[in-house]
């Protein structure tokens, strides 16, 4: 992924609602099962890690009532 792709994905994470986040998480998990090229798989794992982190952060924030 180049710098613009990463910026765009981070913007998505900031603005996505729960449904969009969970949908993207599922699509990335499915893609990881199908992808063959290691560089592409690494990009998908990177994005999945960011989505998982965003979900976790939102859960933690909602649990403390912010």
Backbone as a printed PyTorch tensor [residue, N CA C, xyz], in Angstrom:
tensor([[[  0.8470,  -1.1760,   0.0000],
         [  0.0000,   0.0000,   0.0000],
         [  0.8910,   1.2380,   0.0000]],

        [[  0.5060,   2.2030,  -0.8070],
         [  1.2700,   3.4420,  -0.7770],
         [  0.6760,   4.3960,   0.2510]],

        [[  1.3410,   5.5140,   0.4340],
         [  0.9620,   6.4710,   1.4740],
         [ -0.4750,   6.9670,   1.2990]],

        [[ -0.9000,   7.2090,   0.0690],
         [ -2.2640,   7.6900,  -0.1720],
         [ -3.3090,   6.6280,   0.1730]],

        [[ -2.9870,   5.3770,  -0.1220],
         [ -3.9010,   4.2830,   0.2320],
         [ -4.0790,   4.1940,   1.7470]],

        [[ -2.9810,   4.3240,   2.4630],
         [ -3.0410,   4.2620,   3.9260],
         [ -3.8460,   5.4330,   4.4690]],

        [[ -3.5980,   6.6320,   3.9570],
         [ -4.3510,   7.8090,   4.3980],
         [ -5.8440,   7.6250,   4.1500]],

        [[ -6.1750,   7.1140,   2.9800],
         [ -7.5780,   6.8760,   2.6330],
         [ -8.2050,   5.8520,   3.5750]],

        [[ -7.4790,   4.7950,   3.8840],
         [ -8.0110,   3.7700,   4.7740],
         [ -8.2000,   4.3120,   6.1890]],

        [[ -7.2440,   5.1190,   6.6530],
         [ -7.3810,   5.7270,   7.9800],
         [ -8.5840,   6.6630,   8.0280]],

        [[ -8.8340,   7.3730,   6.9360],
         [-10.0170,   8.2470,   6.8570],
         [-11.2900,   7.3990,   6.9500]],

        [[-11.2960,   6.2630,   6.2510],
         [-12.4290,   5.3470,   6.3400],
         [-12.6640,   4.9150,   7.7870]],

        [[-11.5910,   4.5460,   8.4810],
         [-11.7300,   4.0870,   9.8670],
         [-12.3180,   5.1760,  10.7640]],

        [[-11.9420,   6.4230,  10.5220],
         [-12.4460,   7.5350,  11.3340],
         [-13.9310,   7.7830,  11.1170]],

        [[-14.4010,   7.5320,   9.9230],
         [-15.7770,   7.9000,   9.5740],
         [-16.7410,   6.7130,   9.5040]],

        [[-16.2290,   5.5040,   9.5320],
         [-17.0750,   4.3150,   9.3620],
         [-17.9760,   4.0940,  10.5770]],

        [[-19.1800,   3.6180,  10.2890],
         [-20.0650,   3.2220,  11.3840],
         [-19.7930,   1.7500,  11.7060]],

        [[-20.4840,   1.2440,  12.7360],
         [-20.2550,  -0.1370,  13.1780],
         [-20.4690,  -1.1440,  12.0580]],

        [[-21.5290,  -0.9620,  11.2920],
         [-21.8440,  -1.9030,  10.2140],
         [-20.7300,  -1.9240,   9.1830]],

        [[-20.2370,  -0.7520,   8.8230],
         [-19.1590,  -0.6700,   7.8380],
         [-17.8720,  -1.3060,   8.3640]],

        [[-17.5620,  -1.0720,   9.6290],
         [-16.3650,  -1.6720,  10.2160],
         [-16.4480,  -3.1980,  10.2380]],

        [[-17.5730,  -3.7030,  10.7030],
         [-17.7310,  -5.1560,  10.7850],
         [-17.7610,  -5.7920,   9.4040]],

        [[-18.3640,  -5.1110,   8.4430],
         [-18.3920,  -5.6060,   7.0690],
         [-16.9770,  -5.6590,   6.4880]],

        [[-16.2020,  -4.6060,   6.7010],
         [-14.8300,  -4.5750,   6.1950],
         [-13.9860,  -5.6520,   6.8710]],

        [[-14.2030,  -5.8630,   8.1650],
         [-13.4730,  -6.9030,   8.8900],
         [-13.7450,  -8.2730,   8.2590]],

        [[-15.0060,  -8.5640,   7.9800],
         [-15.3620,  -9.8530,   7.3870],
         [-14.7830, -10.0070,   5.9840]],

        [[-14.8260,  -8.9370,   5.2000],
         [-14.2750,  -8.9910,   3.8380],
         [-12.7710,  -9.2240,   3.8720]],

        [[-12.0810,  -8.5940,   4.7970],
         [-10.6390,  -8.7970,   4.9030],
         [-10.3060, -10.2130,   5.3490]],

        [[-11.0730, -10.7400,   6.2910],
         [-10.8530, -12.1250,   6.7270],
         [-11.0530, -13.0960,   5.5680]],

        [[-12.0880, -12.8640,   4.7690],
         [-12.3520, -13.7320,   3.6190],
         [-11.2510, -13.5840,   2.5720]],

        [[-10.8200, -12.3540,   2.3480],
         [ -9.7570, -12.1140,   1.3730],
         [ -8.4790, -12.8360,   1.7700]],

        [[ -8.1650, -12.8530,   3.0460],
         [ -6.9490, -13.5260,   3.5110],
         [ -6.9770, -15.0270,   3.2100]],

        [[ -8.1490, -15.6020,   3.1660],
         [ -8.2690, -17.0230,   2.8440],
         [ -8.0330, -17.2790,   1.3560]],

        [[ -8.2930, -16.2580,   0.5370],
         [ -8.2310, -16.4320,  -0.9160],
         [ -6.9470, -15.9140,  -1.5550]],

        [[ -6.3090, -14.9440,  -0.9120],
         [ -5.1340, -14.3140,  -1.5040],
         [ -3.9490, -15.2630,  -1.5350]],

        [[ -3.1470, -15.1150,  -2.5830],
         [ -1.9840, -15.9720,  -2.7560],
         [ -0.6890, -15.1620,  -2.6420]],

        [[ -0.6640, -13.9890,  -3.2230],
         [  0.5480, -13.1580,  -3.2580],
         [  0.8530, -12.6120,  -1.8660]],

        [[  2.0730, -12.8300,  -1.4040],
         [  2.4310, -12.4880,  -0.0200],
         [  2.3510, -10.9960,   0.2680]],

        [[  2.7230, -10.1490,  -0.6890],
         [  2.6390,  -8.7010,  -0.4630],
         [  1.1870,  -8.2470,  -0.2980]],

        [[  0.3130,  -8.8160,  -1.0790],
         [ -1.1060,  -8.4750,  -0.9800],
         [ -1.6810,  -8.9770,   0.3360]],

        [[ -1.2820, -10.1750,   0.7300],
         [ -1.7270, -10.7070,   2.0260],
         [ -1.2380,  -9.8300,   3.1660]],

        [[ -0.0120,  -9.3210,   3.0690],
         [  0.5360,  -8.4460,   4.1070],
         [ -0.2900,  -7.1620,   4.2010]],

        [[ -0.6830,  -6.6100,   3.0550],
         [ -1.5270,  -5.4100,   3.0580],
         [ -2.8770,  -5.6970,   3.7080]],

        [[ -3.4480,  -6.8460,   3.3970],
         [ -4.7450,  -7.2180,   3.9810],
         [ -4.6190,  -7.4200,   5.4950]],

        [[ -3.5450,  -8.0580,   5.9320],
         [ -3.3250,  -8.2370,   7.3770],
         [ -3.1450,  -6.8920,   8.0760]],

        [[ -2.4220,  -5.9760,   7.4400],
         [ -2.2300,  -4.6300,   7.9830],
         [ -3.5800,  -3.9330,   8.1560]],

        [[ -4.4110,  -3.9750,   7.1210],
         [ -5.7250,  -3.3300,   7.1820],
         [ -6.6050,  -3.9970,   8.2360]],

        [[ -6.5580,  -5.3060,   8.2980],
         [ -7.3500,  -6.0320,   9.2850],
         [ -6.9260,  -5.6520,  10.6980]],

        [[ -5.6380,  -5.5270,  10.9110],
         [ -5.1370,  -5.1250,  12.2320],
         [ -5.6620,  -3.7320,  12.6070]],

        [[ -5.6820,  -2.8140,  11.6390],
         [ -6.2060,  -1.4720,  11.8970],
         [ -7.7060,  -1.5080,  12.1990]],

        [[ -8.4450,  -2.3140,  11.4640],
         [ -9.8850,  -2.4510,  11.7160],
         [-10.1090,  -3.0490,  13.1000]],

        [[ -9.3770,  -4.1040,  13.4280],
         [ -9.5180,  -4.7300,  14.7450],
         [ -9.1950,  -3.7400,  15.8620]],

        [[ -8.1420,  -2.9470,  15.6650],
         [ -7.7730,  -1.9410,  16.6660],
         [ -8.8720,  -0.8930,  16.8300]],

        [[ -9.4710,  -0.4760,  15.7160],
         [-10.5470,   0.5280,  15.7760],
         [-11.7600,  -0.0390,  16.5050]],

        [[-12.1070,  -1.2690,  16.2030],
         [-13.2360,  -1.9070,  16.8810],
         [-12.9650,  -1.9950,  18.3760]],

        [[-11.7670,  -2.4470,  18.7370],
         [-11.4000,  -2.5700,  20.1480],
         [-11.4440,  -1.2110,  20.8540]],

        [[-10.9370,  -0.1870,  20.1980],
         [-10.9480,   1.1560,  20.7910],
         [-12.3790,   1.6370,  21.0220]],

        [[-13.2570,   1.3820,  20.0630],
         [-14.6510,   1.8120,  20.2210],
         [-15.3470,   1.0510,  21.3360]],

        [[-15.0390,  -0.2290,  21.4700],
         [-15.6160,  -1.0240,  22.5650],
         [-15.1380,  -0.4810,  23.8940]],

        [[-13.8590,  -0.2010,  24.0070],
         [-13.3180,   0.3290,  25.2600],
         [-13.9180,   1.6880,  25.6030]],

        [[-14.0530,   2.5420,  24.6050],
         [-14.6410,   3.8680,  24.8510],
         [-16.0890,   3.7350,  25.2940]],

        [[-16.8320,   2.8490,  24.6540],
         [-18.2470,   2.7040,  25.0350],
         [-18.3770,   2.0810,  26.4280]],

        [[-17.4000,   1.2720,  26.8310],
         [-17.4820,   0.6400,  28.1460],
         [-17.2030,   1.6170,  29.2790]],

        [[-16.4790,   2.6910,  28.9900],
         [-16.2250,   3.6930,  30.0200],
         [-17.1870,   4.8750,  29.9140]],

        [[-18.0530,   4.8220,  28.9070],
         [-19.1070,   5.8210,  28.7810],
         [-18.6840,   7.1640,  28.2430]],

        [[-17.6460,   7.2000,  27.4000],
         [-17.2200,   8.4570,  26.7960],
         [-17.9910,   8.7750,  25.5550]]])
